XYZ file of C-alpha atoms in Angstrom:
700
model
C -49.843 73.876 -26.201
C -50.728 70.938 -27.657
C -51.678 70.207 -31.304
C -55.566 71.077 -31.333
C -54.773 74.378 -29.513
C -52.333 75.205 -32.254
C -54.751 74.434 -35.060
C -57.612 76.096 -33.388
C -56.408 79.235 -31.547
C -59.816 80.427 -30.272
C -59.598 77.444 -27.999
C -56.211 78.640 -26.224
C -56.149 79.363 -23.029
C -56.993 82.511 -21.971
C -53.908 83.301 -20.133
C -51.829 83.390 -23.314
C -53.056 86.361 -24.159
C -51.215 89.200 -23.760
C -52.436 91.531 -20.837
C -53.754 88.259 -18.941
C -51.452 85.770 -17.395
C -52.425 83.425 -14.762
C -53.899 85.917 -11.919
C -56.271 87.561 -14.323
C -57.243 84.334 -15.954
C -58.618 83.063 -12.749
C -60.871 86.510 -12.403
C -61.953 86.156 -15.795
C -63.068 82.187 -15.113
C -65.197 83.815 -12.975
C -67.130 85.600 -15.841
C -67.052 81.889 -17.744
C -64.204 82.910 -20.176
C -61.608 80.623 -20.243
C -60.501 80.231 -23.506
C -59.761 83.035 -26.365
C -63.230 81.998 -28.239
C -65.096 82.473 -24.437
C -63.848 85.889 -24.612
C -65.226 86.691 -28.227
C -68.753 85.453 -27.150
C -68.530 87.174 -24.135
C -71.189 89.678 -25.324
C -71.484 93.264 -23.475
C -74.881 93.727 -21.314
C -75.276 97.309 -22.417
C -74.160 99.868 -24.705
C -73.215 103.775 -23.954
C -74.329 105.693 -27.164
C -72.820 109.306 -26.589
C -74.980 111.307 -29.226
C -77.743 109.623 -27.866
C -80.461 112.432 -27.105
C -81.130 111.020 -23.761
C -84.197 112.927 -21.769
C -84.825 112.713 -18.148
C -88.637 112.441 -18.758
C -88.399 109.153 -20.530
C -87.130 107.461 -17.825
C -89.221 104.786 -16.127
C -89.223 104.783 -12.056
C -88.851 101.035 -10.609
C -86.716 100.134 -13.737
C -83.060 99.691 -14.974
C -82.407 102.734 -16.871
C -79.236 104.041 -18.868
C -79.115 108.307 -19.416
C -76.210 110.391 -21.163
C -76.084 113.828 -19.659
C -73.954 116.616 -18.605
C -72.421 117.607 -15.219
C -74.114 120.613 -13.951
C -72.880 120.309 -9.688
C -71.077 118.210 -7.602
C -71.534 118.329 -4.197
C -70.179 116.297 -1.139
C -71.933 116.462 2.166
C -70.255 115.193 5.175
C -72.961 113.237 7.367
C -71.259 112.192 10.492
C -67.769 111.470 11.280
C -67.362 108.531 9.245
C -69.736 108.990 6.636
C -69.892 111.175 3.495
C -72.735 111.633 0.884
C -71.603 112.946 -2.758
C -74.524 114.137 -4.685
C -74.452 114.919 -8.609
C -76.645 116.281 -10.634
C -76.918 115.504 -14.126
C -79.055 117.532 -17.110
C -80.461 116.780 -20.689
C -81.038 120.454 -20.951
C -84.272 120.592 -19.753
C -84.679 118.609 -16.755
C -82.372 117.083 -13.715
C -81.762 113.852 -12.746
C -80.083 113.343 -9.192
C -77.372 110.851 -8.373
C -76.041 109.824 -5.273
C -73.443 108.085 -3.463
C -73.359 107.136 0.052
C -69.944 104.862 -0.303
C -67.358 106.180 -2.964
C -63.513 106.973 -3.075
C -61.861 110.222 -3.701
C -61.087 109.698 -7.572
C -65.086 109.872 -8.061
C -65.020 113.593 -7.060
C -62.049 114.136 -8.780
C -62.913 113.222 -11.790
C -66.372 114.693 -11.750
C -66.853 118.192 -12.659
C -69.314 120.612 -14.269
C -69.870 120.436 -18.033
C -68.248 116.328 -18.220
C -70.253 114.267 -20.324
C -71.008 111.122 -18.307
C -73.072 107.623 -18.739
C -75.114 106.752 -15.296
C -76.950 103.316 -14.936
C -79.216 102.179 -12.739
C -82.638 101.343 -11.085
C -84.381 104.989 -10.948
C -86.214 106.364 -7.813
C -88.175 109.605 -7.201
C -87.025 111.445 -4.490
C -88.906 115.030 -3.316
C -90.593 114.823 -7.385
C -87.802 114.336 -8.931
C -85.698 111.307 -10.301
C -82.693 109.837 -8.776
C -80.412 106.958 -9.065
C -78.854 105.831 -5.872
C -74.869 104.265 -6.191
C -75.219 104.173 -10.520
C -72.282 102.554 -12.483
C -71.054 105.352 -14.235
C -68.799 106.251 -17.012
C -67.074 109.475 -18.066
C -67.479 109.859 -21.839
C -65.421 112.865 -22.639
C -61.966 111.419 -20.766
C -59.783 109.554 -22.914
C -58.122 107.080 -20.735
C -54.254 106.310 -21.441
C -54.416 102.562 -20.654
C -57.552 101.956 -23.318
C -56.319 101.768 -27.105
C -56.774 104.814 -28.855
C -59.452 102.970 -31.132
C -62.006 103.546 -28.146
C -61.342 106.978 -28.201
C -64.087 108.810 -29.528
C -66.103 106.255 -30.344
C -70.237 106.913 -30.665
C -71.250 103.655 -29.150
C -69.090 102.032 -26.493
C -69.893 98.211 -25.067
C -70.469 97.948 -21.571
C -69.353 94.633 -20.107
C -70.391 92.357 -17.262
C -67.335 92.967 -14.844
C -66.008 91.690 -11.786
C -63.311 92.762 -8.921
C -60.085 93.640 -10.611
C -61.279 93.254 -13.760
C -62.228 97.057 -15.127
C -64.315 97.988 -17.774
C -61.186 100.029 -19.438
C -59.291 96.280 -19.143
C -61.927 94.082 -20.501
C -62.604 96.499 -23.627
C -58.791 96.262 -24.337
C -58.430 92.371 -24.006
C -61.768 92.435 -26.106
C -59.945 94.464 -29.045
C -56.494 92.637 -28.588
C -58.493 89.549 -29.250
C -59.833 90.430 -32.503
C -57.034 92.157 -33.923
C -54.919 88.904 -33.381
C -57.355 86.314 -34.109
C -60.568 87.522 -35.670
C -59.450 85.113 -38.861
C -59.486 82.286 -37.026
C -63.296 82.399 -36.319
C -65.041 79.336 -38.205
C -68.722 79.556 -39.283
C -71.264 77.592 -37.268
C -74.560 77.786 -39.572
C -74.728 76.589 -42.970
C -74.856 79.455 -45.934
C -78.593 78.415 -46.706
C -79.804 79.538 -43.294
C -78.153 82.792 -43.211
C -79.622 83.412 -46.783
C -82.944 82.222 -45.756
C -82.737 84.676 -42.009
C -80.604 87.279 -43.209
C -78.130 86.626 -40.370
C -74.457 88.114 -41.281
C -71.495 85.805 -40.866
C -70.112 84.647 -37.519
C -66.877 86.420 -38.655
C -68.820 89.575 -39.035
C -71.311 89.051 -36.191
C -69.005 88.910 -33.317
C -67.446 91.968 -34.517
C -70.525 93.672 -34.433
C -71.688 92.329 -31.300
C -68.168 94.216 -29.789
C -67.770 97.099 -32.364
C -70.812 98.080 -33.902
C -72.133 101.684 -34.266
C -75.848 100.915 -35.016
C -77.692 99.602 -32.435
C -80.804 98.126 -34.231
C -78.146 96.041 -36.466
C -76.620 95.173 -33.122
C -80.099 93.470 -32.065
C -80.538 92.173 -35.179
C -77.530 90.378 -34.948
C -77.702 89.236 -31.742
C -80.928 87.190 -32.710
C -78.292 85.521 -35.306
C -76.390 83.927 -32.042
C -79.505 83.308 -30.156
C -80.439 81.221 -32.809
C -77.609 79.266 -33.356
C -77.561 78.188 -29.134
C -81.188 77.131 -29.635
C -80.629 75.671 -32.838
C -77.842 73.332 -31.620
C -80.092 72.967 -28.625
C -83.189 71.206 -30.749
C -80.310 69.195 -33.235
C -79.112 67.549 -30.030
C -82.246 66.625 -28.676
C -83.838 65.704 -31.995
C -81.100 63.095 -32.456
C -81.831 61.957 -29.060
C -85.578 61.363 -29.835
C -84.736 59.537 -33.020
C -82.516 57.730 -31.169
C -85.009 56.615 -28.831
C -87.526 55.747 -31.510
C -85.339 53.621 -33.585
C -81.835 53.063 -32.105
C -82.597 52.108 -28.583
C -84.462 48.613 -28.873
C -86.980 48.587 -25.691
C -89.147 45.490 -24.503
C -92.491 44.631 -27.052
C -95.149 44.213 -24.147
C -98.384 42.428 -24.952
C -102.082 44.168 -23.705
C -103.397 40.868 -21.977
C -106.026 42.593 -20.241
C -105.667 40.726 -17.038
C -104.668 42.874 -14.163
C -105.121 46.208 -15.701
C -108.852 44.892 -16.532
C -109.300 44.141 -13.201
C -108.135 47.537 -11.625
C -110.649 49.494 -14.189
C -113.447 47.245 -13.002
C -112.437 47.911 -9.287
C -112.027 52.168 -9.513
C -114.363 53.768 -7.432
C -114.715 56.568 -9.906
C -114.292 56.826 -13.444
C -111.119 57.884 -15.580
C -111.421 61.595 -16.973
C -110.961 61.803 -21.116
C -107.751 63.171 -20.385
C -106.498 60.153 -18.514
C -107.822 57.703 -20.784
C -105.986 59.669 -23.712
C -102.633 59.234 -21.715
C -103.136 56.112 -20.828
C -103.518 55.117 -24.955
C -100.583 56.964 -25.647
C -98.521 55.257 -23.201
C -100.085 51.590 -24.369
C -98.713 52.571 -27.755
C -95.211 53.281 -26.757
C -95.174 49.939 -24.216
C -96.551 47.645 -27.060
C -94.161 48.888 -29.558
C -90.490 47.212 -30.154
C -88.684 50.938 -29.096
C -87.800 51.959 -25.739
C -90.448 54.856 -24.160
C -89.221 58.030 -22.968
C -92.371 60.158 -22.156
C -92.630 63.081 -20.655
C -96.225 62.878 -17.862
C -97.267 66.563 -16.779
C -100.044 66.987 -14.406
C -101.550 69.579 -12.083
C -101.728 68.708 -8.579
C -104.743 66.236 -8.615
C -104.733 65.810 -11.861
C -104.561 61.492 -11.632
C -100.719 60.909 -12.808
C -100.654 58.139 -10.175
C -103.625 56.232 -11.086
C -102.057 56.396 -15.182
C -98.752 55.158 -13.621
C -100.139 51.942 -11.933
C -101.923 51.125 -15.021
C -98.438 51.202 -17.386
C -97.045 49.215 -14.139
C -99.694 46.362 -14.377
C -99.154 46.380 -18.717
C -95.770 45.343 -17.223
C -96.384 43.168 -14.765
C -98.915 41.262 -16.835
C -95.642 40.421 -19.332
C -93.623 39.155 -16.121
C -91.803 42.156 -15.531
C -91.088 44.346 -12.733
C -92.236 48.036 -12.128
C -90.146 50.254 -10.497
C -91.732 54.362 -9.218
C -89.112 56.534 -7.650
C -89.572 59.377 -5.487
C -87.408 62.367 -4.645
C -88.393 61.988 -1.094
C -89.610 59.349 1.788
C -92.806 61.126 2.359
C -93.853 60.822 -1.417
C -92.415 57.421 -1.661
C -94.556 56.593 1.722
C -97.392 58.141 0.073
C -97.226 56.473 -3.227
C -96.702 53.255 -1.163
C -100.178 53.776 0.557
C -102.250 54.685 -2.065
C -100.947 52.289 -4.771
C -101.515 49.293 -2.079
C -105.320 50.667 -1.838
C -105.778 50.596 -5.416
C -104.472 47.345 -5.718
C -106.110 45.471 -2.724
C -107.857 43.335 -4.535
C -105.003 41.876 -6.557
C -103.151 39.992 -3.740
C -100.811 38.280 -5.947
C -99.207 41.595 -7.023
C -96.552 41.901 -4.367
C -95.780 45.782 -3.263
C -92.331 46.571 -1.622
C -90.967 49.834 -0.537
C -87.237 50.493 -0.550
C -85.952 53.704 1.342
C -82.510 55.057 2.473
C -80.535 54.224 5.728
C -80.618 51.191 7.825
C -83.651 49.335 8.740
C -85.315 46.094 9.765
C -86.332 44.143 6.531
C -84.315 46.314 4.042
C -81.973 43.410 3.534
C -84.864 40.990 2.938
C -86.346 43.542 0.524
C -83.260 43.727 -1.336
C -82.736 39.738 -1.777
C -86.526 39.948 -2.811
C -86.086 42.383 -5.254
C -83.378 40.542 -6.986
C -85.606 37.062 -6.962
C -88.300 38.854 -8.484
C -90.723 37.792 -5.672
C -91.815 41.706 -5.667
C -93.475 43.096 -8.746
C -93.736 46.869 -8.419
C -90.671 48.311 -6.290
C -91.353 52.017 -4.902
C -88.399 53.657 -3.233
C -86.535 57.014 -2.813
C -82.563 57.377 -4.255
C -81.848 53.633 -2.581
C -83.230 52.644 -5.727
C -80.368 53.439 -7.445
C -77.419 51.942 -4.596
C -74.836 49.308 -6.433
C -76.649 46.601 -4.214
C -79.922 46.886 -5.417
C -80.277 44.419 -8.670
C -83.268 43.961 -10.404
C -84.790 40.192 -11.764
C -86.280 41.993 -14.533
C -86.987 45.259 -14.621
C -89.567 46.513 -17.451
C -91.096 49.718 -16.354
C -89.565 52.653 -15.010
C -91.553 55.657 -13.821
C -89.878 58.722 -11.720
C -91.776 61.624 -9.677
C -90.769 64.711 -9.590
C -88.338 63.986 -12.243
C -86.877 67.363 -11.910
C -85.390 66.737 -8.411
C -83.180 64.076 -9.885
C -80.104 64.699 -11.779
C -79.630 63.435 -15.627
C -77.217 61.148 -14.692
C -78.989 59.535 -11.527
C -82.197 59.733 -13.770
C -79.973 57.235 -16.147
C -79.007 54.460 -13.544
C -82.535 53.399 -13.559
C -83.092 53.493 -17.098
C -80.008 51.828 -18.126
C -81.150 48.951 -16.185
C -81.894 45.315 -17.777
C -83.397 45.245 -21.222
C -84.022 48.895 -21.968
C -87.138 49.517 -19.549
C -89.791 51.467 -20.610
C -90.010 55.182 -18.987
C -92.406 57.450 -17.587
C -91.032 60.691 -16.136
C -93.499 62.615 -14.020
C -93.992 66.093 -13.303
C -96.565 67.925 -10.738
C -94.917 71.120 -11.630
C -96.227 71.968 -15.153
C -93.707 72.833 -17.168
C -93.848 75.656 -20.079
C -93.515 74.929 -23.428
C -90.570 77.267 -24.299
C -88.467 75.169 -21.402
C -89.873 72.076 -21.737
C -88.704 71.979 -25.472
C -85.371 73.086 -24.236
C -84.842 70.620 -21.633
C -87.306 67.832 -22.474
C -87.218 68.112 -26.499
C -86.270 64.362 -26.644
C -88.894 63.128 -25.017
C -92.554 62.332 -26.093
C -94.857 64.297 -23.882
C -98.471 63.678 -22.272
C -100.604 66.258 -20.419
C -103.354 65.699 -17.677
C -105.199 69.033 -18.089
C -108.597 67.326 -16.544
C -109.672 67.395 -12.846
C -111.279 64.514 -11.718
C -115.312 64.720 -11.932
C -116.162 66.042 -7.897
C -113.286 68.636 -7.579
C -113.711 72.043 -7.306
C -111.229 74.929 -7.890
C -109.748 76.148 -4.669
C -110.462 79.595 -4.022
C -107.849 81.913 -3.643
C -107.782 84.873 -1.189
C -105.066 87.544 -0.940
C -105.217 89.563 2.203
C -102.950 91.418 4.645
C -101.604 90.441 7.838
C -104.010 93.426 9.405
C -107.081 91.185 8.585
C -106.271 88.311 11.067
C -109.376 88.354 12.300
C -111.239 88.353 9.317
C -109.347 85.501 7.940
C -109.356 83.260 11.322
C -113.479 83.790 11.698
C -113.853 82.234 8.130
C -111.678 79.395 9.133
C -113.201 78.696 12.393
C -116.717 78.041 10.155
C -114.644 75.333 7.993
C -113.611 73.751 11.412
C -117.043 73.616 12.593
C -118.136 72.142 9.468
C -115.805 69.018 10.042
C -112.752 70.010 7.466
C -109.056 70.434 8.544
C -106.807 73.593 8.107
C -103.383 73.423 7.259
C -101.311 76.562 8.471
C -97.842 77.132 6.210
C -94.913 79.537 7.973
C -91.616 80.207 6.138
C -89.332 79.386 9.447
C -89.473 77.176 12.048
C -89.072 79.480 15.373
C -88.501 83.174 15.937
C -85.351 84.647 13.984
C -83.491 87.498 15.216
C -81.952 87.971 11.763
C -85.295 88.056 9.926
C -88.334 89.541 11.159
C -90.776 86.593 9.821
C -93.967 84.986 11.334
C -92.727 81.504 12.468
C -94.437 78.260 13.105
C -93.769 77.557 16.740
C -95.090 80.931 17.429
C -98.688 80.581 15.520
C -98.982 77.331 16.930
C -98.842 78.629 20.298
C -101.567 81.680 19.472
C -103.318 79.245 17.282
C -103.782 76.257 19.983
C -104.465 78.449 22.827
C -106.373 81.800 21.697
C -108.272 81.225 17.797
C -109.239 77.337 18.236
C -108.737 75.903 21.363
C -111.609 73.773 21.282
C -109.930 71.945 18.251
C -107.090 69.602 17.594
C -103.879 71.629 16.879
C -100.401 70.263 15.674
C -97.089 71.544 14.487
C -94.600 69.572 12.322
C -91.229 70.685 10.860
C -88.555 69.463 9.220
C -86.337 69.383 12.556
C -88.471 66.653 13.718
C -87.535 62.630 13.764
C -88.907 60.897 10.807
C -90.602 58.773 13.343
C -92.496 61.901 14.625
C -93.664 63.715 11.118
C -95.064 60.155 10.479
C -97.420 59.971 13.362
C -98.437 63.596 13.251
C -99.020 62.836 9.506
C -101.083 59.911 10.455
C -103.081 61.673 12.910
C -103.740 64.307 10.555
C -104.824 61.759 7.794
C -107.043 59.869 10.163
C -108.928 63.606 11.235
C -107.262 63.284 14.577
C -105.953 66.328 14.044
C -107.595 69.449 12.959
C -105.324 72.140 12.609
C -101.911 71.147 11.352
C -99.514 74.259 11.382
C -96.164 73.338 9.527
C -93.114 74.642 7.033
C -93.066 73.814 3.550
C -92.772 70.111 4.494
C -96.263 69.166 3.551
C -95.210 70.746 -0.218
C -95.645 67.230 -1.601
C -96.833 64.337 -0.792
C -99.492 64.447 1.720
C -102.815 63.996 0.780
C -105.699 64.530 2.986
C -109.169 64.943 0.806
C -110.940 66.550 3.992
C -108.279 69.341 4.467
C -110.394 72.712 2.711
C -108.148 75.385 3.899
C -104.539 76.297 3.196
C -102.948 79.344 4.993
C -99.781 80.661 4.163
C -98.044 83.072 6.075
C -95.830 85.346 4.334
C -96.901 84.416 1.221
C -94.802 87.513 -0.827
C -92.012 85.297 0.443
C -92.511 81.996 -1.695
C -92.137 81.717 -5.297
C -95.021 80.974 -7.421
C -94.433 77.507 -8.067
C -94.194 76.531 -4.446
C -97.737 78.431 -3.697
C -98.945 76.482 -6.435
C -97.430 73.123 -4.876
C -98.957 74.382 -1.601
C -102.222 75.515 -2.639
C -102.803 71.580 -4.373
C -102.920 70.254 -0.841
C -106.463 71.249 -0.606
C -109.363 70.831 -2.875
C -108.611 66.788 -3.029
C -112.450 66.529 -2.204
C -115.729 67.039 -3.191
C -116.307 70.274 -0.703
C -114.979 73.594 -2.035
C -111.508 74.371 -0.647
C -110.053 77.540 0.375
C -106.390 79.088 -0.160
C -105.824 82.223 2.191
C -102.294 84.245 1.110
C -101.277 86.246 3.627
C -98.634 88.958 3.144
C -96.907 91.106 5.436
C -96.150 94.599 3.848
C -94.569 96.308 2.179
C -94.655 94.101 -0.696
C -92.091 94.634 -3.673
C -93.572 94.836 -7.716
C -92.664 91.273 -7.979
C -94.388 90.043 -5.280
C -97.349 91.635 -5.960
C -97.189 89.927 -9.412
C -96.965 86.614 -8.163
C -99.911 87.126 -5.580
C -102.412 88.825 -8.437
C -101.523 85.761 -10.233
C -101.989 82.856 -7.801
C -105.700 84.927 -6.728
C -106.306 85.142 -10.778
C -105.850 81.532 -11.977
C -105.686 77.829 -10.785
C -103.933 76.746 -14.033
C -100.866 75.638 -13.431
C -99.546 76.072 -16.728
C -100.471 79.872 -16.652
C -98.768 79.933 -13.398
C -95.939 77.970 -14.571
C -95.086 80.338 -17.912
C -95.559 83.465 -15.463
C -93.253 81.921 -12.766
C -90.319 81.177 -15.668
C -90.552 84.909 -16.762
C -90.216 86.288 -13.361
C -87.657 83.766 -12.204
C -86.037 82.607 -15.715
C -84.873 78.838 -16.487
C -82.091 78.596 -14.141
C -84.168 78.705 -10.912
C -87.773 77.867 -12.287
C -87.619 74.406 -10.144
C -85.955 75.742 -7.313
C -82.733 74.581 -7.391
C -80.371 74.187 -10.532
C -80.376 70.443 -12.108
C -78.161 68.932 -14.646
C -80.078 69.145 -17.956
C -81.464 73.105 -17.670
C -79.342 74.575 -20.110
C -77.810 78.034 -19.498
C -78.205 79.505 -23.082
C -75.442 82.851 -23.041
C -77.501 84.667 -25.606
C -80.894 83.121 -26.106
C -83.917 83.822 -23.972
C -86.274 80.969 -24.619
C -88.906 83.781 -22.793
C -88.263 86.305 -25.271
C -86.839 84.016 -27.999
C -90.228 81.768 -28.419
C -90.677 82.299 -31.854
C -86.851 81.545 -32.918
C -87.126 78.656 -30.665
C -90.116 77.487 -32.759
C -88.728 78.036 -35.772
C -85.207 76.184 -34.505
C -86.973 73.406 -33.541
C -88.634 73.029 -37.307
C -85.532 73.463 -39.051
C -83.601 70.947 -36.663
C -85.972 67.895 -37.091
C -85.949 68.500 -40.634
C -82.320 68.039 -40.933
C -82.032 65.184 -38.389
C -85.178 63.108 -40.455
C -82.977 63.970 -43.704
C -79.524 63.857 -42.748
C -78.707 62.587 -39.096
C -75.209 62.426 -39.144
C -74.473 65.782 -41.093
C -72.778 64.027 -43.881
C -74.089 66.303 -46.843
C -72.074 68.518 -47.744
C -74.122 71.864 -47.306
C -74.335 70.404 -43.027
C -70.169 70.274 -42.871
C -70.295 73.285 -40.481
C -73.230 71.754 -38.523
C -71.139 68.694 -38.696
C -67.763 70.110 -37.462
C -69.369 72.165 -35.040
C -71.862 69.590 -33.569
C -69.264 66.911 -33.113
C -66.828 69.112 -31.295
C -69.132 70.851 -28.742
C -72.721 68.799 -28.265
C -71.614 65.198 -28.794
C -70.783 65.002 -24.901
C -73.954 65.753 -24.156
C -75.800 63.903 -26.436
C -74.579 60.531 -25.013
C -75.636 62.420 -21.652
C -79.141 62.508 -23.050
C -79.151 59.191 -24.827
C -78.315 57.446 -21.563
């Protein structure tokens, strides 16, 4: 072991703990346990209370429940030559809970007998009027195992840990007990004493032991808040330092508002800017005309007008002799931006707009030369913009669309270019406030929460598939009015593995049987790009009335005449994706409709998603519900660098703790950003040991 690890034993590799070794250390690594400190912070996910007065009547069907009861009967039934069923009846003294296993080892039947006290945990269902758990977790409470330290025998509260293969509950408890027995004195405090006193938190030394060995459930819960606060607090310290760096330490370009190109655009607009757009433009202009680098997140629901706001910022940079870049995650979206921005600037021929995409194509090499020479003012592109051979002449402004689809390091490649260009991050996925504070808390934020004049909210209808005749009749009515229709399916073709409606079958059905008098087309991701472009151009120009597609049309397609979005198997889609799909319609002045076609049976979560879509068009309300259902790690549909993975904090449950942690962190950084005061010694040691790498990544 190196000197540092000898000095701080909690940083030692877990393999050095007695009973672990090389093999078990690899297994523990799957649980995120790599050091002794990781093991001490590997908190139980549940607790068994031996003397708890459990009642069957208090169990909630459809939810995870834990129950302590006595076994009254154990019955093994043979179902066929190769399969048996084990039925165990538990009682609370009044009512019965039935537990069933279809896959079990002989040891289970041997250990269970009438009269023994057991703890079970699992999802409760009802069967023939009684509560039942199928394949519950189980622990026998009145049997002491020889391989468990006597410390655990007869304790009233036992920790229940997440496990992995070949790591038993007894082994995990043994390792935790051993780690604390040997190394508890090495635990160092991470919070200043004045915060511990302010909130009544236990010390880290005491708090860790309460979480593993505590015998008072209420004390365990209050102690959990101490560790949740600690995670949120250091997250907010890092973001507060990053924000301070952006505002003070990162010198940017001091643009001058010359009102040339920007004024011409304002005069030529065929519509009036909303109050929200005007407010956001003022915020952006204020940033760009300051000496500091702009780092601003612009959130706006689908159709709220983020593009026009971005174009005003681009023109401000161009007025000052700089280039402006807009990076999009897909070629479809880049093409859409190219068309819409070119149309907005049609009256200003002196502004040259270029498009740069991946792959090899005619004119790409010349475009790269023109960018380097400064012959292109506005450059729109994909990841191709961050390739090594792309050199900007004088980059002054960067907009990154759907920015959560890019990793932190990818975004940094553009934002490091030239003389610290001003940066505007765009998101059409409304971000819940709690998530925004933990992921983007270092950025200034602007929100477009107002639809352009003339836009009408989309009417959303949830129907089961057995009412397709009614739905298709209403869709035909819209087609006869000259409107266009999207039909979205989860699959391209019929699948033997999944009983889902597919786009190919739906296209054949609607083009021949439902709407034979209207032009129909099929679009999906396996098509060549040229073929997809032709179909989308024809749909945009009105040559195609019904477009049957997969989710390839989720973003980047703007067809104001489209008034119907019909989504097959809507129960299979996440809230964010449903909201994005719905945003493809309602982009004109006509009333638009979104049909959510469900195919029962539906899970409770699917019903909640569909009900949410019907009850609101507010993207931020939908985003909060999506976060609640899916959690922060999957909110954007894919794991992204920069999204936090808290071990103890839950940003939905702990929103008040987050608010408090942010306020305190901001105050500390404003007064003592480098934690040099004696009272911040614990903060400084913890921060510069564990968080400085993350800070450097965010500051890139």
